[in-house]
Coordinates of C-alpha atoms in Angstrom, one line a residue:
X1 CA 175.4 72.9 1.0
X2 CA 171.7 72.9 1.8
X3 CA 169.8 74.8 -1.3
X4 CA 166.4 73.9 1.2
X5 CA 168.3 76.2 3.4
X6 CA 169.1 78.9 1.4
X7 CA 165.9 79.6 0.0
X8 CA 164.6 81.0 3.5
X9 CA 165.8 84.0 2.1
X10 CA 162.5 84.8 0.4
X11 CA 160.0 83.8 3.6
X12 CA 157.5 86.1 4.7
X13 CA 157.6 86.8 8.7
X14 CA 155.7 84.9 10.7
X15 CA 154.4 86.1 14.5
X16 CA 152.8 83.9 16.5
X17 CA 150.2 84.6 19.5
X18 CA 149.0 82.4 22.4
X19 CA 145.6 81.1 21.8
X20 CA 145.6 78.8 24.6
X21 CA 147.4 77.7 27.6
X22 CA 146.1 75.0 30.2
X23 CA 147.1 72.4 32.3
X24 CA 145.4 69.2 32.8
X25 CA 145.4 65.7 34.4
X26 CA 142.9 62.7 32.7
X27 CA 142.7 60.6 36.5
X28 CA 140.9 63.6 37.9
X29 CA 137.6 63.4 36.1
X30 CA 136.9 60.0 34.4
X31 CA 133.2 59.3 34.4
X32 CA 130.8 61.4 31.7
X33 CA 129.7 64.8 33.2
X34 CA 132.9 65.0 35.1
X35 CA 135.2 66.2 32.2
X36 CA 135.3 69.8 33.7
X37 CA 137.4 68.6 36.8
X38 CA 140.2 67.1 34.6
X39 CA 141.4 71.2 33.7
X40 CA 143.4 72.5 36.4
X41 CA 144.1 75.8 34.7
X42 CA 142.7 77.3 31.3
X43 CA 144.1 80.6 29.9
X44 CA 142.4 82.4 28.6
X45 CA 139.8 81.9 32.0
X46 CA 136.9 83.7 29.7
X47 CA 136.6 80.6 27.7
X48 CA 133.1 79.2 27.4
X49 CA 133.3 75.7 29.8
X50 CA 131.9 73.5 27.0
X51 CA 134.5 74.4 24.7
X52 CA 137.5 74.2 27.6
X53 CA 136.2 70.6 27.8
X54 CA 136.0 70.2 24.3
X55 CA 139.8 71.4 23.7
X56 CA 141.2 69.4 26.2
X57 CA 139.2 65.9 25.5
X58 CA 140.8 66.7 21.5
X59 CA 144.4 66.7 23.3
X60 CA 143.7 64.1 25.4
X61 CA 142.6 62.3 22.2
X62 CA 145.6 63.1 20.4
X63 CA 147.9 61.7 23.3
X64 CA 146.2 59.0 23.4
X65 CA 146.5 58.0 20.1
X66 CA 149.8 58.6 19.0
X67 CA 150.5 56.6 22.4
X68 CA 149.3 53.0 20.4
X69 CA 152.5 53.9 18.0
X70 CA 155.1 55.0 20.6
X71 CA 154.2 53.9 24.3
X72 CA 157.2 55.6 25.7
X73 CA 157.1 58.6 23.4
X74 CA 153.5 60.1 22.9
X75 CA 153.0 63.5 20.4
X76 CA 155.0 66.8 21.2
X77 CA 153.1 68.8 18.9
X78 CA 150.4 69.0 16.1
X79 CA 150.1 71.4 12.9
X80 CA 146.9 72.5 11.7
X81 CA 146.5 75.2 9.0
X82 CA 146.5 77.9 11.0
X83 CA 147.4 76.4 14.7
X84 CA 150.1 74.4 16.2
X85 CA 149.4 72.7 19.3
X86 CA 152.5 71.6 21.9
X87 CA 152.1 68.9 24.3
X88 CA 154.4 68.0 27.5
X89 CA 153.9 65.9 30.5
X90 CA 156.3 67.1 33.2
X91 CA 154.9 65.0 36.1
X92 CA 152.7 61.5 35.6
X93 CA 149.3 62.2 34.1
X94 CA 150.0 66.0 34.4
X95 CA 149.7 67.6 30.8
X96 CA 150.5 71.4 29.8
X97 CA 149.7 72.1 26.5
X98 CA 149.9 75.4 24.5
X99 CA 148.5 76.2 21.9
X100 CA 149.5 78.9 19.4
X101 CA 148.2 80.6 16.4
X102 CA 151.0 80.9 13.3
X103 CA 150.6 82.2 9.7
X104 CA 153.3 80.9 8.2
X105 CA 153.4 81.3 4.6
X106 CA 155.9 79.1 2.2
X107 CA 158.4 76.9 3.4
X108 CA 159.9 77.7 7.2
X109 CA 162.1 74.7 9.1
X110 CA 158.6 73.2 10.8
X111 CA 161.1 70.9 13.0
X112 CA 162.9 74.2 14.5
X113 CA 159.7 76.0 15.4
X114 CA 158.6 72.9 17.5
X115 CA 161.8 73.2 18.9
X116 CA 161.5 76.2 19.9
X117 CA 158.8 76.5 21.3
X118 CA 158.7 72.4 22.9
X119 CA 161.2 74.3 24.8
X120 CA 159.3 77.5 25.8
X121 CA 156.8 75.0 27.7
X122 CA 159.1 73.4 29.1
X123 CA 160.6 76.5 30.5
X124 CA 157.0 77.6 31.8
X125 CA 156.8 74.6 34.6
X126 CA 160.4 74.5 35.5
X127 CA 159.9 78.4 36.5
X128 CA 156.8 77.7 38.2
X129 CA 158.6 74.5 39.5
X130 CA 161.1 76.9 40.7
X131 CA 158.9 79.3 42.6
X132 CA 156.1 76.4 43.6
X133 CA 157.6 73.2 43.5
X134 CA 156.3 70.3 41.7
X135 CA 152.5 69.7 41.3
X136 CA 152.4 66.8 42.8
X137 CA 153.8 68.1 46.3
X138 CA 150.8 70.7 46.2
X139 CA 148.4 67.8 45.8
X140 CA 150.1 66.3 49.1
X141 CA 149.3 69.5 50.7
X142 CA 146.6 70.7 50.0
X143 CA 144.9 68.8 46.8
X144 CA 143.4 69.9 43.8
X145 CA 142.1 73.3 45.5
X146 CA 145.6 74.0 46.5
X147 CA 147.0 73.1 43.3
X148 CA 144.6 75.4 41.2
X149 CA 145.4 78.2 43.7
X150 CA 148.8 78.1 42.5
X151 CA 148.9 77.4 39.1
X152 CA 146.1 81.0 38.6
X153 CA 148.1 83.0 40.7
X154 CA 151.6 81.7 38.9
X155 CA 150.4 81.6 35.2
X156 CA 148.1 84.7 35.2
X157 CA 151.1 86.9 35.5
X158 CA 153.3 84.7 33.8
X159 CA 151.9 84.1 30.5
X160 CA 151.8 88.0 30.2
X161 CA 155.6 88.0 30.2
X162 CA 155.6 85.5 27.3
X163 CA 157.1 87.2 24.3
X164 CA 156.3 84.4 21.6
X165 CA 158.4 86.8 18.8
X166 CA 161.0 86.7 20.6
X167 CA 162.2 83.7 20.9
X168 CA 165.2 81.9 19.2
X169 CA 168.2 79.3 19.0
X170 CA 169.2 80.6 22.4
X171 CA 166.0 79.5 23.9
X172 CA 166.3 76.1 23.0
X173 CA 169.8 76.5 24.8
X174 CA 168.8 78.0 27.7
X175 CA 172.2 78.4 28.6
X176 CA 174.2 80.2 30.9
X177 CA 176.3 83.2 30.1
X178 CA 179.6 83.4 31.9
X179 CA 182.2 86.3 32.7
X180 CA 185.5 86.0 31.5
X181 CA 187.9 86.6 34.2
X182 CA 191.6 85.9 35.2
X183 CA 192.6 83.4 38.1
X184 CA 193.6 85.9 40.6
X185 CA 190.1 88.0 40.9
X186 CA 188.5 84.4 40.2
X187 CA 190.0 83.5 43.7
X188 CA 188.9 86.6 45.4
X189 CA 185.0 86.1 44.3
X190 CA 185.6 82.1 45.7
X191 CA 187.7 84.0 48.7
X192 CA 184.5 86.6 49.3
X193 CA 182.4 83.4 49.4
X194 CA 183.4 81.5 51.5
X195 CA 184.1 84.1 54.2
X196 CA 180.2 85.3 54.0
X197 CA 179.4 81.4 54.2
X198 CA 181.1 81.2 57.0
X199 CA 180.3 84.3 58.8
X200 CA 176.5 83.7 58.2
X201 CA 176.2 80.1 58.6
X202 CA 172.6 79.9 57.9
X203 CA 173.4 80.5 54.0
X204 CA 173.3 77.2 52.4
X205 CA 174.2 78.2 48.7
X206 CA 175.3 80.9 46.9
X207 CA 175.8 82.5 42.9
X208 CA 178.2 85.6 42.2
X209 CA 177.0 86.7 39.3
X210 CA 178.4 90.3 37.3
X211 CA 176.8 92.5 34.0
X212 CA 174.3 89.6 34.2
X213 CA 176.6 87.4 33.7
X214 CA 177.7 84.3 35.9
X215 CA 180.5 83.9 37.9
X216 CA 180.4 81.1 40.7
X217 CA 176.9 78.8 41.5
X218 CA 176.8 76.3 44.7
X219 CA 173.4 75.1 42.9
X220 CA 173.3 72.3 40.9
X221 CA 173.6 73.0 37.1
X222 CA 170.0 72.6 36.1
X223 CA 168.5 74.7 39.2
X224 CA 170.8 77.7 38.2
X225 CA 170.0 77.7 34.6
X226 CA 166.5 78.1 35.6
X227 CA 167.2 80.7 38.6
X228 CA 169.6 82.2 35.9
X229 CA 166.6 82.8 33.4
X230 CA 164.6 84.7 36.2
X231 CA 167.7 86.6 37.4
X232 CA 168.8 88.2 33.9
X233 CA 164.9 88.4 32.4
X234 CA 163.0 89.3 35.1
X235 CA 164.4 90.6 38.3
X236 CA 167.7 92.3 37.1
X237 CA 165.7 94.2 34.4
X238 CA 163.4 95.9 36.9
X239 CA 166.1 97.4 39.0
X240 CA 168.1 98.3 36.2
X241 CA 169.8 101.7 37.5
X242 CA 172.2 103.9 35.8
X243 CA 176.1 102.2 36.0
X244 CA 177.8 103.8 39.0
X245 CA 180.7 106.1 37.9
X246 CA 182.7 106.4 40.7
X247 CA 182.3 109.6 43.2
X248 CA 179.8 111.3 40.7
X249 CA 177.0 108.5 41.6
X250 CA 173.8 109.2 41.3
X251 CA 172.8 107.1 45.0
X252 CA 174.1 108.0 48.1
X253 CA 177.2 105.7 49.3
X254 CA 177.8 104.7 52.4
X255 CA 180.8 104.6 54.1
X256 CA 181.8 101.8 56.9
X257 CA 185.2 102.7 58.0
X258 CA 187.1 103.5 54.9
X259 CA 185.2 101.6 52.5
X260 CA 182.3 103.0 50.2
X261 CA 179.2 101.0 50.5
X262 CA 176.9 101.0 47.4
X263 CA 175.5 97.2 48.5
X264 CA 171.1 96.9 48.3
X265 CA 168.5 94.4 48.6
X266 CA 166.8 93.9 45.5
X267 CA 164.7 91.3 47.1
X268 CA 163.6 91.8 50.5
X269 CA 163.9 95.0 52.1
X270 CA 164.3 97.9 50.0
X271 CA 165.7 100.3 52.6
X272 CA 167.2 99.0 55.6
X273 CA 166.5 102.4 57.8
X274 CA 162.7 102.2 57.2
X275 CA 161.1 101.7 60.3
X276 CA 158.6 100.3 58.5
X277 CA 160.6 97.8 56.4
X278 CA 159.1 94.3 55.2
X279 CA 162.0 91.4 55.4
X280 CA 159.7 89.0 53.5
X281 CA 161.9 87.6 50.5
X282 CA 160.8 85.3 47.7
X283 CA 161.1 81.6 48.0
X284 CA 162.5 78.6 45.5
X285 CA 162.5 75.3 45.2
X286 CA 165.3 73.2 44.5
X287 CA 166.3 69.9 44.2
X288 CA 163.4 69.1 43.7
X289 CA 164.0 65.2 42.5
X290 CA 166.5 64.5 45.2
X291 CA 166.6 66.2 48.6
X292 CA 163.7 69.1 48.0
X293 CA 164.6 72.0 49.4
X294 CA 162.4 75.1 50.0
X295 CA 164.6 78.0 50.2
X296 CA 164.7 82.1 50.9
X297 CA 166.3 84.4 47.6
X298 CA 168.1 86.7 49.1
X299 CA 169.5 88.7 45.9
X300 CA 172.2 92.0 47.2
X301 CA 173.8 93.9 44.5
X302 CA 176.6 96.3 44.4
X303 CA 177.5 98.3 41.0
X304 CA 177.8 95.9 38.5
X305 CA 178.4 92.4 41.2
X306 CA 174.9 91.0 42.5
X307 CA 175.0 87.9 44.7
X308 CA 172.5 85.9 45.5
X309 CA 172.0 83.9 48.9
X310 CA 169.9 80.9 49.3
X311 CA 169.0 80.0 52.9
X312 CA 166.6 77.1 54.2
X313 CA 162.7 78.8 54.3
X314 CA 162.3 77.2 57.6
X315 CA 164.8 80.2 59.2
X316 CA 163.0 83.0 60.5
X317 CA 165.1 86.2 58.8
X318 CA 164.3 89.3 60.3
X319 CA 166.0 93.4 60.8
X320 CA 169.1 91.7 62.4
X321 CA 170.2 89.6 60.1
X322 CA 169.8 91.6 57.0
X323 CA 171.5 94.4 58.8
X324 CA 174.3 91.9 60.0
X325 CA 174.5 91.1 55.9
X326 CA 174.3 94.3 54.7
X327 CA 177.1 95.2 56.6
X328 CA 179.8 92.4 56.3
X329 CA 178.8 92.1 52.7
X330 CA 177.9 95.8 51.1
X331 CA 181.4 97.2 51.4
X332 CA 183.6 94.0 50.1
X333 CA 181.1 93.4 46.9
X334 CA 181.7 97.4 46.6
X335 CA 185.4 96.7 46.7
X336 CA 185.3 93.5 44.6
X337 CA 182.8 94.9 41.8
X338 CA 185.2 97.6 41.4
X339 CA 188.0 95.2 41.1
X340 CA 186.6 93.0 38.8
X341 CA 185.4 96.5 36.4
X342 CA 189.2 97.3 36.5
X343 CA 190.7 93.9 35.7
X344 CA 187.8 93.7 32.7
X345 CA 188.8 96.9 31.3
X346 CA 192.7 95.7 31.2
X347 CA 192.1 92.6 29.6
X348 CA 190.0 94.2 26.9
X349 CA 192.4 96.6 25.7
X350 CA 195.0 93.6 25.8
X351 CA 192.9 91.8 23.5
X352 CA 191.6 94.7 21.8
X353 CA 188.3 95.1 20.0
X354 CA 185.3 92.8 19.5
X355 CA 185.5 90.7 16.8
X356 CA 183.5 91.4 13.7
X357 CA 182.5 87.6 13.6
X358 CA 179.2 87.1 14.4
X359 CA 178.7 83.6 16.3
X360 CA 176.6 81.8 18.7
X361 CA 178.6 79.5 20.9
X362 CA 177.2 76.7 23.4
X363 CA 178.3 74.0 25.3
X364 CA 175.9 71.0 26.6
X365 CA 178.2 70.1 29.3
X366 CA 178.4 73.1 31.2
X367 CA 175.5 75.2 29.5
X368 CA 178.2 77.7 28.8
X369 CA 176.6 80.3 26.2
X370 CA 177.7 82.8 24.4
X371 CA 176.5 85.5 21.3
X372 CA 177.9 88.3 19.6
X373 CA 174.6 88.1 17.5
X374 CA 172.5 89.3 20.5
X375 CA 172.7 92.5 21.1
X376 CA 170.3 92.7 24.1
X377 CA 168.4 89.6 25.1
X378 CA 165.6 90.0 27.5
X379 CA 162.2 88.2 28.1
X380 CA 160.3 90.7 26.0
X381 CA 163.2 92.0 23.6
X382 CA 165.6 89.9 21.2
X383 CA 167.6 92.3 19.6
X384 CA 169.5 90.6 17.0
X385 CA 172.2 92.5 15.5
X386 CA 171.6 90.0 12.0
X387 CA 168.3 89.6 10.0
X388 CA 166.1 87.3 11.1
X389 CA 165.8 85.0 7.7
X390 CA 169.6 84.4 8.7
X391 CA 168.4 83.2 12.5
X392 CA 166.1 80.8 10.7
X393 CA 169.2 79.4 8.8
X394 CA 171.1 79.3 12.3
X395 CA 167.9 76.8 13.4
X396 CA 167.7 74.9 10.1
X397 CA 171.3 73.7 10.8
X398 CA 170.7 73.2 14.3
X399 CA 167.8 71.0 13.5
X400 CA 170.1 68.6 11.4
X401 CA 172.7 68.5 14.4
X402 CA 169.9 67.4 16.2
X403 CA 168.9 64.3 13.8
X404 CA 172.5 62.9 13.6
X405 CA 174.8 61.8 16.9
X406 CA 178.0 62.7 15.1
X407 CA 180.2 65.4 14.8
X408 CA 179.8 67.4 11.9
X409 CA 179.8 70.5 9.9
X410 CA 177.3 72.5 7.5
X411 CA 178.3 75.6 5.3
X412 CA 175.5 77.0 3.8
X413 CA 175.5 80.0 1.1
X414 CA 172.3 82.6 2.1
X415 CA 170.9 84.7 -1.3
X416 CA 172.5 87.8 0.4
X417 CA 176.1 86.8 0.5
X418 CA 176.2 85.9 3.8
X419 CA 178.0 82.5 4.6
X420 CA 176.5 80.8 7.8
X421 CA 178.5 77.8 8.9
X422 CA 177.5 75.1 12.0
X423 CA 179.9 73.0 13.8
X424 CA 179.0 70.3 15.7
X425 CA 182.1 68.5 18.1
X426 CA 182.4 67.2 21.0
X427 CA 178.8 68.6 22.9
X428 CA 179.7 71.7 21.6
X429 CA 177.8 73.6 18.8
X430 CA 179.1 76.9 17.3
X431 CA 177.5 78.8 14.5
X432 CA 179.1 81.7 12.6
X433 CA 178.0 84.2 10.3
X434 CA 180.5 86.2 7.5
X435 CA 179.7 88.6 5.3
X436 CA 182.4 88.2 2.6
X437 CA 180.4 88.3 -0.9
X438 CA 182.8 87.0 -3.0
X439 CA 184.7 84.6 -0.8
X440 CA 185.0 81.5 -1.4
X441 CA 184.5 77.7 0.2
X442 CA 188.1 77.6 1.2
X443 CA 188.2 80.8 2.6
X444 CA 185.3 80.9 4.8
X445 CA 186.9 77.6 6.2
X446 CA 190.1 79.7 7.0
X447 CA 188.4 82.4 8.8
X448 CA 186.2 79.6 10.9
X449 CA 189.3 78.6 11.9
X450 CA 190.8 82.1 12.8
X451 CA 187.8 82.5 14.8
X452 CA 188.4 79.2 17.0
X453 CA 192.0 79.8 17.6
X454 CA 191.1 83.5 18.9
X455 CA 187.7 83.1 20.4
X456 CA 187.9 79.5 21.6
X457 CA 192.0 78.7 21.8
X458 CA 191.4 75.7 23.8
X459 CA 188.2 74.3 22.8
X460 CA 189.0 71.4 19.5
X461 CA 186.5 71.6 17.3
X462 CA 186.1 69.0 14.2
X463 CA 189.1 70.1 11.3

């Protein structure tokens, strides 16, 4: 029991706002007078120069001196009053720093906000990584100029999409949310892919992905949790459409030969019989340690099934290959979106309804996520279905599971008769939360375990 933890029941709210976002490297301006060319970016751009240079000299400072402690290891972050300042270095000598401003009154878990948040910067550059490449491979190309020209025209729209309030435990994950599904439509969806890999040969990688959730990646694990981030925050939210219901759809079907065709571009193209029609698609960047690979986004969605298609940028794609796409692919997703609908509606009446736990689940190995707390998670929206003094105990305990290497397990007992208990086995975390006022320790145990044996039968977790 952590009576530290259970207190958080009487914290006031806190909501922080970006002050300041900029990126810098120390090499570039050395000599007195020549500060100003060490900031490669400063948000916001209205900023008097004098104090941009002051700012960033501080945070140089700062690194620099908690470097004479910890060589290897130089600061993350640093609490003022009123501000807390992160620090990362992504590439040699290339700093981004964010700095935001927090009221925070009484005790909050300091070492889970850093958390947090360390891990909201971090997700800036790997998304700008992932549309960009690295900063270094701009300087190759083009220097400084280019470099700047990349990181305005990246973080000006970018840091608008930051939603500082909402972010939580499952940012620090940044996992990957998969659909459950049985073997037998498993191997159709691997089937599907390999016949459109073959057919179009240019496609060098692909992700199935269905109700945002993912199915099968060719990408390497840490270039799909990124491209999974855009996917479900960015792009699938601004074509959301209403769910097809069969004959009564709202869009036109097509059919080719007996098949209905309800297949789209949602990058690229956005109507195929437009004379007029612009087959430019976004690019990515992945690899990027290893092989670097520049790459076109082709994302094509059908009902509830989208699929995206990664082929080298060097590939001129034009009217006849997406047309050759949108017709070997539009009416088998059709078919197989429907198939997978059908087979997700059996096995949920086999195993009948949700369960009234509430749990986060995630596994380091595989990034495998999943939440019954979140209603609907988005880049702007984290609809929690708990209150949020309870997701403050959830990163309480995960901050302890960070501290020690071993397996473990915290129950804590919140002022509102909740129960919130951690687990901690194997590269697995799992957090629970009951609402049983007058259970007691052995009995929350019991219904932990109930939970694992349904929800996670062949997963061991610490007895």
């Amino acid at each position: 029991f952590s009576p530290r933890m259970a207190t958080g029941m009487q914290e006031k709210q806190y909501t922080p706002s970006l002050l300041n976002f900029f990126i810098y490297n120390p090499k570039f301006g050395p000599r007195e007078g020549e500060e100003e060319k060490k900031i490669l970016f400063y948000h916001p751009s209205d900023v008097e120069k004098n104090e941009k240079i002051r700012n960033v000299g501080l945070c140089e400072a700062i690194v620099q001196f908690t470097r004479t402690f910890c060589p290897s290891k130089p600061a993350k972050s640093l609490h003022t009053q009123k501000n807390r300042q992160f620090f990362f270095e992504p590439e040699e000598n290339f700093w981004i720093v964010m700095v935001l401003c927090m009221f925070i009154l009484n005790y909050i878990c300091a070492e889970f906000i850093d958390t947090v948040y360390g891990a909201v910067l971090q997700q800036c550059y790997s998304m700008y990584k992932l549309f960009n490449g690295t900063f270094a491979r701009a300087m190759e190309a083009g220097g400084v100029e280019l470099l700047t020209q990349k990181l305005e025209k990246f973080f000006y729209r970018y840091l608008q999409t930051l939603h500082l309030q909402s972010c939580d435990l499952l940012d620090v994950f940044g996992g990957i949310s998969f659909f459950p599904l049985d073997k037998m439509t498993y191997l159709k969806i691997q089937s599907f892919v390999n016949r459109v890999e073959e057919s179009l040969s240019l496609i060098k990688y692909t992700a199935f992905l269905y109700n945002d959730q993912l199915i099968w990646s060719g990408l390497e694990q840490d270039d799909m949790r990124i491209l999974y981030k855009y996917l479900t925050t960015s792009l699938f939210p601004r074509h959301s459409e209403p769910e097809l219901a069969g004959r009564d759809s709202p869009l036109r079907p097509e059919v080719a030969g007996n098949l209905l065709h309800y297949g789209r571009f949602l990058t690229g193209p956005s109507n195929l019989k437009d004379p007029e029609a612009k087959f430019r698609f976004p690019k990515i960047f992945v690899n990027t340690d290893d092989s670097y690979e520049e790459l076109h986004l082709i994302v094509y969605k059908a009902m509830s099934a989208a699929v995206c298609f990664m082929i080298s940028a060097s590939e001129e794609l034009g009217r006849e290959f997406c047309e050759q796409l949108d017709g070997l692919v539009g009416p088998q997703l059709t078919l197989l979106a429907s198939d997978i609908c059908e087979q997700y509606n059996i096995n949920r009446r086999v195993s009948g309804s949700e369960p009234q736990f509430k749990f986060i689940y995630f596994n380091h190995m595989n990034l495998a996520e999943k939440s019954t707390i979140h209603m609907r998670k988005t880049a702007s929206v984290s609809l929690t279905s708990v209150h949020p003094d309870l997701m403050k105990i959830l990163g309480d305990i995960h901050a302890d599971f960070v501290r020690v290497d071993e397996d473990e397990e915290i129950i804590v007992k919140a002022m509102t008769d909740y129960w919130v208990v951690g687990k901690k086995s194997d590269q697995r975390e799992l957090y629970v939360i009951l609402n049983q006022k007058n259970a007691n320790l052995i009995e929350v145990n019991e219904e932990v375990k109930r939970l694992c044996a349904t929800q996670f039968n062949n997963i061991f977790f610490l007895d």
